[in-house]
Short mmCIF file of C-alpha atoms and ligand atoms in Angstrom, two decimals:
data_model
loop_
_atom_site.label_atom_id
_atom_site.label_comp_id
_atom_site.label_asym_id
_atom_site.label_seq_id
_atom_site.Cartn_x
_atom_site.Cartn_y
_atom_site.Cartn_z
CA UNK N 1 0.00 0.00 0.00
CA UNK N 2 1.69 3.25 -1.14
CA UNK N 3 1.69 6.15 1.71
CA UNK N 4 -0.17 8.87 1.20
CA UNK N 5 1.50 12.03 2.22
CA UNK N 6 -1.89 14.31 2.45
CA UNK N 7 -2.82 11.87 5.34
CA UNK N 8 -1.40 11.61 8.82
CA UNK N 9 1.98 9.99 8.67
CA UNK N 10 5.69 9.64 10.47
CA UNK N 11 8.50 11.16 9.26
CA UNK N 12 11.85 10.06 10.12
CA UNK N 13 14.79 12.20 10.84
CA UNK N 14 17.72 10.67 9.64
CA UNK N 15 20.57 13.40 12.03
CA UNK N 16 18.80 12.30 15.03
CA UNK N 17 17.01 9.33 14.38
CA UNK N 18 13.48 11.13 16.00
CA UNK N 19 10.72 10.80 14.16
CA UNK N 20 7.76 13.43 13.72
CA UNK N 21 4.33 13.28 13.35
CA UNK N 22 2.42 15.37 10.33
CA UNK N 23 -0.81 15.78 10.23
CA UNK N 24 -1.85 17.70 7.01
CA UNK N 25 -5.52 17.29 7.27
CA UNK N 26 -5.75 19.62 10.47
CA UNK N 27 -4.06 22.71 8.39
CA UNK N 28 -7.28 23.75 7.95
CA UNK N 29 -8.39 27.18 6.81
CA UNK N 30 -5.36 28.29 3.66
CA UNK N 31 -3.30 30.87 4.20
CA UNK N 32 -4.51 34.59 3.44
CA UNK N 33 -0.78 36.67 4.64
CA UNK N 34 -1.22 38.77 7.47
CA UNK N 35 -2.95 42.26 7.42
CA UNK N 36 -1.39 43.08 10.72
CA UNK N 37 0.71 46.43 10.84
CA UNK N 38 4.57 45.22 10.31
CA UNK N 39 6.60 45.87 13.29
CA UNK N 40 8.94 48.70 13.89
CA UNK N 41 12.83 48.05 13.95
CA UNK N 42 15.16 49.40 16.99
CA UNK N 43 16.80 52.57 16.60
CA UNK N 44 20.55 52.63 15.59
CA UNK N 45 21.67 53.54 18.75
CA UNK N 46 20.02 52.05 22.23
CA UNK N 47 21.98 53.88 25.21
CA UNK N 48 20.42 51.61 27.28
CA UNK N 49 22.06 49.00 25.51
CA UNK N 50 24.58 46.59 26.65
CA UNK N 51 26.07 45.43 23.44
CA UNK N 52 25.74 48.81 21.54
CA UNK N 53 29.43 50.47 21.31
CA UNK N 54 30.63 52.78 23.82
CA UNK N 55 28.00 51.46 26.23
CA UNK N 56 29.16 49.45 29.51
CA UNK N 57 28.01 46.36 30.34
CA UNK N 58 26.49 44.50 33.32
CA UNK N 59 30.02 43.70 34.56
CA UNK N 60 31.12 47.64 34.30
CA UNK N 61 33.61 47.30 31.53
CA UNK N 62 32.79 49.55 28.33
CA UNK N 63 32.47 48.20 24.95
CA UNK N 64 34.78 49.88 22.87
CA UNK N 65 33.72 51.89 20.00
CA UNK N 66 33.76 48.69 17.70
CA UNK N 67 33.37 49.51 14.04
CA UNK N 68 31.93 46.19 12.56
CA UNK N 69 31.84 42.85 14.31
CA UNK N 70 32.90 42.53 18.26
CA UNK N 71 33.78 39.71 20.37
CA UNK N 72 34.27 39.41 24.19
CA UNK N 73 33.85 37.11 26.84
CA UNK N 74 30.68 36.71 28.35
CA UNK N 75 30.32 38.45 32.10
CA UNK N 76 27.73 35.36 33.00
CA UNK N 77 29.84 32.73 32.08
CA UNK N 78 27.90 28.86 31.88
CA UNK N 79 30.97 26.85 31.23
CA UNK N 80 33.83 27.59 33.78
CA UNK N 81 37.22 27.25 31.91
CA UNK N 82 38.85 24.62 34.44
CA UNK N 83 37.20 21.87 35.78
CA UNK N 84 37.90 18.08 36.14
CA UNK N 85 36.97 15.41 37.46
CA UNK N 86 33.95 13.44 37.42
CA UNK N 87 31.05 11.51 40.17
CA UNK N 88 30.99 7.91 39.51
CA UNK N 89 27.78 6.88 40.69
CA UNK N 90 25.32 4.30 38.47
CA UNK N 91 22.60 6.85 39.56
CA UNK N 92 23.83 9.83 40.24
CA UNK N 93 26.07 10.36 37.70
CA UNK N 94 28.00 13.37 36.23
CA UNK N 95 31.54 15.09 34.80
CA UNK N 96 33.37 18.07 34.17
CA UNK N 97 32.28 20.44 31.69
CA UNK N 98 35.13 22.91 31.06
CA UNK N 99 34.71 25.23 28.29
CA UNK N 100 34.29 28.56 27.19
CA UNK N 101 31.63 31.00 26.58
CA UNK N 102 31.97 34.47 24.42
CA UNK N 103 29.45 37.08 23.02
CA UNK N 104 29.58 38.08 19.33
CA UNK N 105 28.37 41.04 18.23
CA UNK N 106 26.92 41.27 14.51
CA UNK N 107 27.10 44.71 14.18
CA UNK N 108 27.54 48.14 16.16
CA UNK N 109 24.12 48.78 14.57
CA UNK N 110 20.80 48.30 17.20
CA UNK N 111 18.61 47.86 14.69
CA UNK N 112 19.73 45.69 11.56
CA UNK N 113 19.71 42.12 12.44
CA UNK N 114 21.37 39.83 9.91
CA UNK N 115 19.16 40.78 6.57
CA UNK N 116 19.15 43.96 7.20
CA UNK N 117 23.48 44.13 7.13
CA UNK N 118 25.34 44.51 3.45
CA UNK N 119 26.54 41.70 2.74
CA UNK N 120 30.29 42.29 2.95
CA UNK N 121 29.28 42.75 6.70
CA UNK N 122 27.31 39.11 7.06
CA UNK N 123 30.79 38.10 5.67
CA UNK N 124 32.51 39.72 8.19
CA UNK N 125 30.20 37.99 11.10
CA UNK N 126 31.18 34.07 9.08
CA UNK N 127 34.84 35.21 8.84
CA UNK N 128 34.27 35.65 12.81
CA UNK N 129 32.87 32.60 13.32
CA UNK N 130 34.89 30.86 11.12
CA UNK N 131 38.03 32.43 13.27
CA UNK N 132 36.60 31.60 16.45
CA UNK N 133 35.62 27.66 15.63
CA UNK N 134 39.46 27.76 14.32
CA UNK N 135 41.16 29.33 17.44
CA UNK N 136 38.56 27.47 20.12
CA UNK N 137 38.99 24.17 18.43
CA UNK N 138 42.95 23.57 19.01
CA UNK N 139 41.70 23.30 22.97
CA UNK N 140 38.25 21.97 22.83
CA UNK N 141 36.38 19.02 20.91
CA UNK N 142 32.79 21.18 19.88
CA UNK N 143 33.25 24.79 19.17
CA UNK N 144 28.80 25.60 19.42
CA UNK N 145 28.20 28.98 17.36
CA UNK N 146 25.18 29.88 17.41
CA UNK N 147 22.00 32.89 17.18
CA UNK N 148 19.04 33.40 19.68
CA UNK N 149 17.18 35.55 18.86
CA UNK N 150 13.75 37.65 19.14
CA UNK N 151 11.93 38.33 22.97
CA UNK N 152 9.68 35.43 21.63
CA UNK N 153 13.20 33.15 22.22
CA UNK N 154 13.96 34.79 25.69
CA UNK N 155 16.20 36.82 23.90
CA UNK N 156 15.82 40.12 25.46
CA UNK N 157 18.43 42.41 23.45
CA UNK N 158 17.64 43.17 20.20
CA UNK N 159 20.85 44.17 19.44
CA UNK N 160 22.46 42.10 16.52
CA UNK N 161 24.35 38.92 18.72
CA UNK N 162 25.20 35.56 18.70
CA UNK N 163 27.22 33.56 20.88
CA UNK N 164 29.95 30.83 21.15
CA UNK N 165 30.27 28.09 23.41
CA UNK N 166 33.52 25.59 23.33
CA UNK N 167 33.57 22.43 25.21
CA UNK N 168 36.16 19.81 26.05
CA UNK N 169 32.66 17.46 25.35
CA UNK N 170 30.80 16.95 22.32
CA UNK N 171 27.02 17.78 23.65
CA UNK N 172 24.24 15.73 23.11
CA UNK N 173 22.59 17.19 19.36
CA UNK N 174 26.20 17.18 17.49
CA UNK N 175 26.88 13.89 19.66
CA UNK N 176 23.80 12.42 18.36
CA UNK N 177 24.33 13.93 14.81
CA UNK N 178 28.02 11.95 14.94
CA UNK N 179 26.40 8.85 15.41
CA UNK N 180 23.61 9.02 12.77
CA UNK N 181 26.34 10.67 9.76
CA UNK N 182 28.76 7.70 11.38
CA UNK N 183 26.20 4.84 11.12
CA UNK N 184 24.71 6.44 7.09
CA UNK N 185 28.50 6.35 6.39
CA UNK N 186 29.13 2.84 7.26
CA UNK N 187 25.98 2.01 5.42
CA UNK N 188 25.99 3.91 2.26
CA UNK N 189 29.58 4.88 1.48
CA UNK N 190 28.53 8.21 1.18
CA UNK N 191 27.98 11.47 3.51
CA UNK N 192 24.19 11.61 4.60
CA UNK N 193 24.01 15.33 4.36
CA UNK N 194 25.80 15.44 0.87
CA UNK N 195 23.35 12.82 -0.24
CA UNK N 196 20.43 15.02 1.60
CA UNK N 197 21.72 18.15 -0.59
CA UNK N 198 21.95 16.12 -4.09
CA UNK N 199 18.38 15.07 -3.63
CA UNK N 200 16.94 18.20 -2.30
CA UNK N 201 18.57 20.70 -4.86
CA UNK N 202 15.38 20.55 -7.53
CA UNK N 203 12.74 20.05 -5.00
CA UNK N 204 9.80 21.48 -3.46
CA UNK N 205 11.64 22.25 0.28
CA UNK N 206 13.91 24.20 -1.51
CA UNK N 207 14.12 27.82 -0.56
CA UNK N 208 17.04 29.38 -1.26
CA UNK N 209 19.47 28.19 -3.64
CA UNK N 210 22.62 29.19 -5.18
CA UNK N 211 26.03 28.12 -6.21
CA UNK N 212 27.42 26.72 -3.36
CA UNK N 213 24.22 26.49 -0.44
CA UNK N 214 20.87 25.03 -0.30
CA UNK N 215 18.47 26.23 2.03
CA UNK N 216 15.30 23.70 2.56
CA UNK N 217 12.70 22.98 5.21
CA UNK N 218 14.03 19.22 6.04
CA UNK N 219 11.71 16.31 4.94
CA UNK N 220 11.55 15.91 8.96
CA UNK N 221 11.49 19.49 9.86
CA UNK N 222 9.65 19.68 14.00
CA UNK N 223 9.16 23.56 13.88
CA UNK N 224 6.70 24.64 11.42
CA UNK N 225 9.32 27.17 9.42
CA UNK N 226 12.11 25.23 10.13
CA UNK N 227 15.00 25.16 7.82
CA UNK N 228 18.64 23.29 7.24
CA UNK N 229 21.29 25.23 5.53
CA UNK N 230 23.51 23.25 3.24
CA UNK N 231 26.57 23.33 1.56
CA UNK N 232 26.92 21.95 -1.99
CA UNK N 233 30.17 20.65 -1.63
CA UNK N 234 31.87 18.24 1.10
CA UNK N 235 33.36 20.41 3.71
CA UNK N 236 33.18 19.56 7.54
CA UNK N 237 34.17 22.76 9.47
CA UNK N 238 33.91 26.36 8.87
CA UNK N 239 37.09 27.44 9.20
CA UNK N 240 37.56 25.58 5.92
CA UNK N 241 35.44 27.49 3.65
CA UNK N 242 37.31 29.38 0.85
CA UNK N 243 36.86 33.30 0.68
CA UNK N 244 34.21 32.54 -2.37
CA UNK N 245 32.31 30.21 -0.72
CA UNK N 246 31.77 32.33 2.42
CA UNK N 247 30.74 35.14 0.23
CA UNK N 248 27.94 32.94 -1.26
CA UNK N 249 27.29 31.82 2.17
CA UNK N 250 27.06 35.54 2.95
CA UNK N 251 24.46 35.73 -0.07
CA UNK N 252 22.05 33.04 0.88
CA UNK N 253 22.13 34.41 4.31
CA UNK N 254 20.42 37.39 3.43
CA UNK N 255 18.12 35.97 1.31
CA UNK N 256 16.68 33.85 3.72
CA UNK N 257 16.45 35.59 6.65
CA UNK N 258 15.08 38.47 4.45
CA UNK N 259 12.42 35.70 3.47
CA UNK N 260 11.95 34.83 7.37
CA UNK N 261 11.51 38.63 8.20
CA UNK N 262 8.87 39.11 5.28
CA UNK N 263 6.70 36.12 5.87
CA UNK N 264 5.16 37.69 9.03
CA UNK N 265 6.33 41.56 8.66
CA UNK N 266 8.28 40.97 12.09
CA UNK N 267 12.02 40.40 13.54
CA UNK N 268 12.08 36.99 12.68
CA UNK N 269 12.55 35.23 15.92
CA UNK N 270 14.59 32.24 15.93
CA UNK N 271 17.69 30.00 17.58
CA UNK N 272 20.40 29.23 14.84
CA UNK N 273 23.39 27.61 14.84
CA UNK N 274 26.07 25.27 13.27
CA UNK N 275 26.85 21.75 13.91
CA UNK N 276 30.49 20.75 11.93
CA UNK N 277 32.87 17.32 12.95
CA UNK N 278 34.17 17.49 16.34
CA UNK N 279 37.79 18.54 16.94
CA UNK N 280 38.79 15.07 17.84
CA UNK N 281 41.34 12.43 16.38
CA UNK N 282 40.53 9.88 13.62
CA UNK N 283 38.44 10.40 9.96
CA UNK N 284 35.35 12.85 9.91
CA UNK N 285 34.12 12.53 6.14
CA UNK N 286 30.90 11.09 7.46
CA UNK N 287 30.33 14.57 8.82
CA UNK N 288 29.07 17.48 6.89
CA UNK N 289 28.99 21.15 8.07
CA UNK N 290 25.18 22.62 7.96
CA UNK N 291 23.46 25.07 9.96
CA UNK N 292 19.85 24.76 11.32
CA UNK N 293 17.20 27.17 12.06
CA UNK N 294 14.61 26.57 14.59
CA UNK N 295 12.28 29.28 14.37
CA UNK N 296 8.75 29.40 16.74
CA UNK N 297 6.18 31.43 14.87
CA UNK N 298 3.59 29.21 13.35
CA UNK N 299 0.90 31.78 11.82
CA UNK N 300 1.75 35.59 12.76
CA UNK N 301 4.33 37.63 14.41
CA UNK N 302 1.91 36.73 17.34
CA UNK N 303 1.20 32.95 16.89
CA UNK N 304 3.38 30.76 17.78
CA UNK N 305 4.00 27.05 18.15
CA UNK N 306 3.96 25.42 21.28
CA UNK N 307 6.00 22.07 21.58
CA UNK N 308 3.80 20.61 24.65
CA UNK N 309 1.74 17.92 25.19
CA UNK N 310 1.94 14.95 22.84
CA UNK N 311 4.84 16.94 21.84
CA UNK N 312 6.72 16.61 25.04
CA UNK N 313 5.35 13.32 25.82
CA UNK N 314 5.59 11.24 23.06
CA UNK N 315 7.14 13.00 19.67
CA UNK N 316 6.96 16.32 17.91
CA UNK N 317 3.84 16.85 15.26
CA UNK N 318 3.00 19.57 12.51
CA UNK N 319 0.11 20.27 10.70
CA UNK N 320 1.68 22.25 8.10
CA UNK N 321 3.43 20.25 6.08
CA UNK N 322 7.06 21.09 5.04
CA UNK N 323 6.33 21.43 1.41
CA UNK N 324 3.37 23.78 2.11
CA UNK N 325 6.23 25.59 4.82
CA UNK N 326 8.93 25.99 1.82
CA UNK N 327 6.44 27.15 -0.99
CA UNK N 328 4.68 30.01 1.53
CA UNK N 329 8.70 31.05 2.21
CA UNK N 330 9.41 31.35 -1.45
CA UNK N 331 6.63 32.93 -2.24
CA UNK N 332 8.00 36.08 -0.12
CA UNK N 333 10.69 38.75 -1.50
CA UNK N 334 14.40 37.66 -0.64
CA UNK N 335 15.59 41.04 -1.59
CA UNK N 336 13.83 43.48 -0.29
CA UNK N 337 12.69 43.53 3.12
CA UNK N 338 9.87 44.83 4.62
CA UNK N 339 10.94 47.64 6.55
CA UNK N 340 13.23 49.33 3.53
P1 H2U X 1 20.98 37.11 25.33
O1 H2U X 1 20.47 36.11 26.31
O2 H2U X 1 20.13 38.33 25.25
O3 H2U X 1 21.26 36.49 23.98
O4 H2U X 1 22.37 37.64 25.90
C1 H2U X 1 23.59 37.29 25.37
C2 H2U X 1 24.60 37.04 26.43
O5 H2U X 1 25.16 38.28 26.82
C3 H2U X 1 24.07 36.39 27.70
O6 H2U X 1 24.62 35.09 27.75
C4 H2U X 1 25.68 38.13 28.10
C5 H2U X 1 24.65 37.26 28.80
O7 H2U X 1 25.26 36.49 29.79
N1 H2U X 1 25.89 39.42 28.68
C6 H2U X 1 27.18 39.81 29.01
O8 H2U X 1 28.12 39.03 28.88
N2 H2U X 1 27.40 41.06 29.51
C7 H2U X 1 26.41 41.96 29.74
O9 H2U X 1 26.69 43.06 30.14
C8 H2U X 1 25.01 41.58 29.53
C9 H2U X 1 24.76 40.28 28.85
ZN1 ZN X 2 22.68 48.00 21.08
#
């Protein structure tokens, strides 16, 4: 009996091995685009601001008057720098987690989040977290660079920021990503996200696409405008990209997050991040670099989806498909945003 797709079904997810539940039937009424009033952007300048240059922070110490992107070391540390050791208890079990934790700013600008900056400036923020994964990884085994943004995220800054966490541990998503790429390797011959990118590049989850990246919603994707970031060629940390592909990285940045801000007429909230091989000994080719973005809004700058219930208790589930989810972000402008 051949599945049909426009019926409830399980998807797998082949980087974690979850599975989510789709249930197309309950999308109900189509999508009309909101009326709602878009929302305003930040000023420039916030002297309230933590993170805006000049200002001081929390700790006391001043920013200095940073022309494009800034890095320092966040004043609320979670990850202390030395620790050892470990409790050894079948129950009660735990270990060090030494590592490091830093603040990147995107841009001495309040108000332009990521498609809002030129794009020689996105380039400057990969060059920076290219540099940083580089620099962090000759002393720690996952280098975590990643975006939270939007109040919606319990981000409550909108200044322009992501952050970067190193540990001496590989955490539990790019852990669990290792084994899946490992075990597809083993299987296959072949890198799962290269394959993933190769059969994706002419399809309907596409929604950005150039050169070098693919952007889709994942066959699997939990969150309703969720999307996986792809490079087009094998590559497995970011300090390797060349000068050309980070420029085209630069690109398709802007033209999706332009998308994400224009599909609601809001700040696209969101958490982003990469996952690339671990800094560890022995062959990574099963491992692909790729970035994910796990955004909450579901129907307006105001709606959002909840992952409770059966969600927490048994296994994610969308009504939106991710077809219908790619097709409504294409059919929005990836070059001009809403508020220029
Ligand atoms: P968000 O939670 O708004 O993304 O804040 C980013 C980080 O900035 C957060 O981890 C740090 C917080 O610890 N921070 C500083 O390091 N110094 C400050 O003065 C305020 C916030
Ligand atoms: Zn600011």
């Amino acid at each position: 009996m051949t599945l049909d797709l426009a019926r409830p079904h399980r998807r797998f997810n082949p980087l974690t091995g979850g599975w989510v539940q789709v249930s197309p039937q309950r999308m109900g009424r189509p999508w009309q685009g909101e009326v709602a009033e878009p929302d305003p952007l930040p000023p420039s300048y916030d002297p309230t601001c933590y993170l805006c240059p000049g200002n001081a922070r929390v700790g006391g110490e001043a920013n200095p008057a940073y022309a494009g992107v800034h890095v320092f070391d966040n004043d609320f540390p979670a990850l202390a720098d030395e620790q050892g050791g470990a409790a050894v208890d079948p129950l009660f079990r735990a270990e060090a987690s030494a590592g490091v934790c830093r603040v990147i700013c995107f841009s001495p600008d309040h108000g332009r989040s990521l498609p809002r900056l030129a794009s020689d400036q996105i380039r400057q923020v990969i060059d920076c977290w290219a540099d940083q994964t580089a620099e962090l990884g000759q002393r720690f085994a996952h280098v975590q660079v990643f975006e939270n943004k939007g109040a919606m995220m319990g981000c409550s800054n909108p200044h322009p920021h992501g952050q970067v966490w190193a540990t001496a541990h590989v955490p539990a998503e790019p852990a669990g990503e290792d084994v899946q790429q490992r075990a597809y390797m083993a299987q296959h011959g072949r890198a799962l996200l290269r394959d993933v990118a190769t059969r994706e590049a002419e399809g309907e989850r596409v929604v950005e696409i150039n050169a070098d990246w693919l952007a889709i919603v994942p066959f699997w994707a939990a969150w309703p405008f969720e999307t996986l970031l792809l490079p087009r060629f094998p590559v497995q940390r970011m300090p390797e990209l060349t000068g050309g592909q980070r420029d085209s990285l630069a690109a398709i940045l802007k033209a999706l997050t332009t998308r994400y801000d224009n599909l609601f007429r809001t700040s696209f909230p969101y958490s982003m991040g990469w996952h690339g091989a671990p800094f560890v000994d022995g062959p990574q080719e099963h491992w692909q670099l790729h970035a994910h973005f796990y955004p909450p809004l579901l129907r307006s700058a105001a709606v959002r989806k909840f992952m409770v219930g059966y969600e927490m208790l048994a296994e994610p589930q969308r009504d939106l498909t991710p077809e219908r989810a790619a097709e409504m972000l294409r059919a929005v402008s990836p070059a001009i945003h809403y508020a220029d």
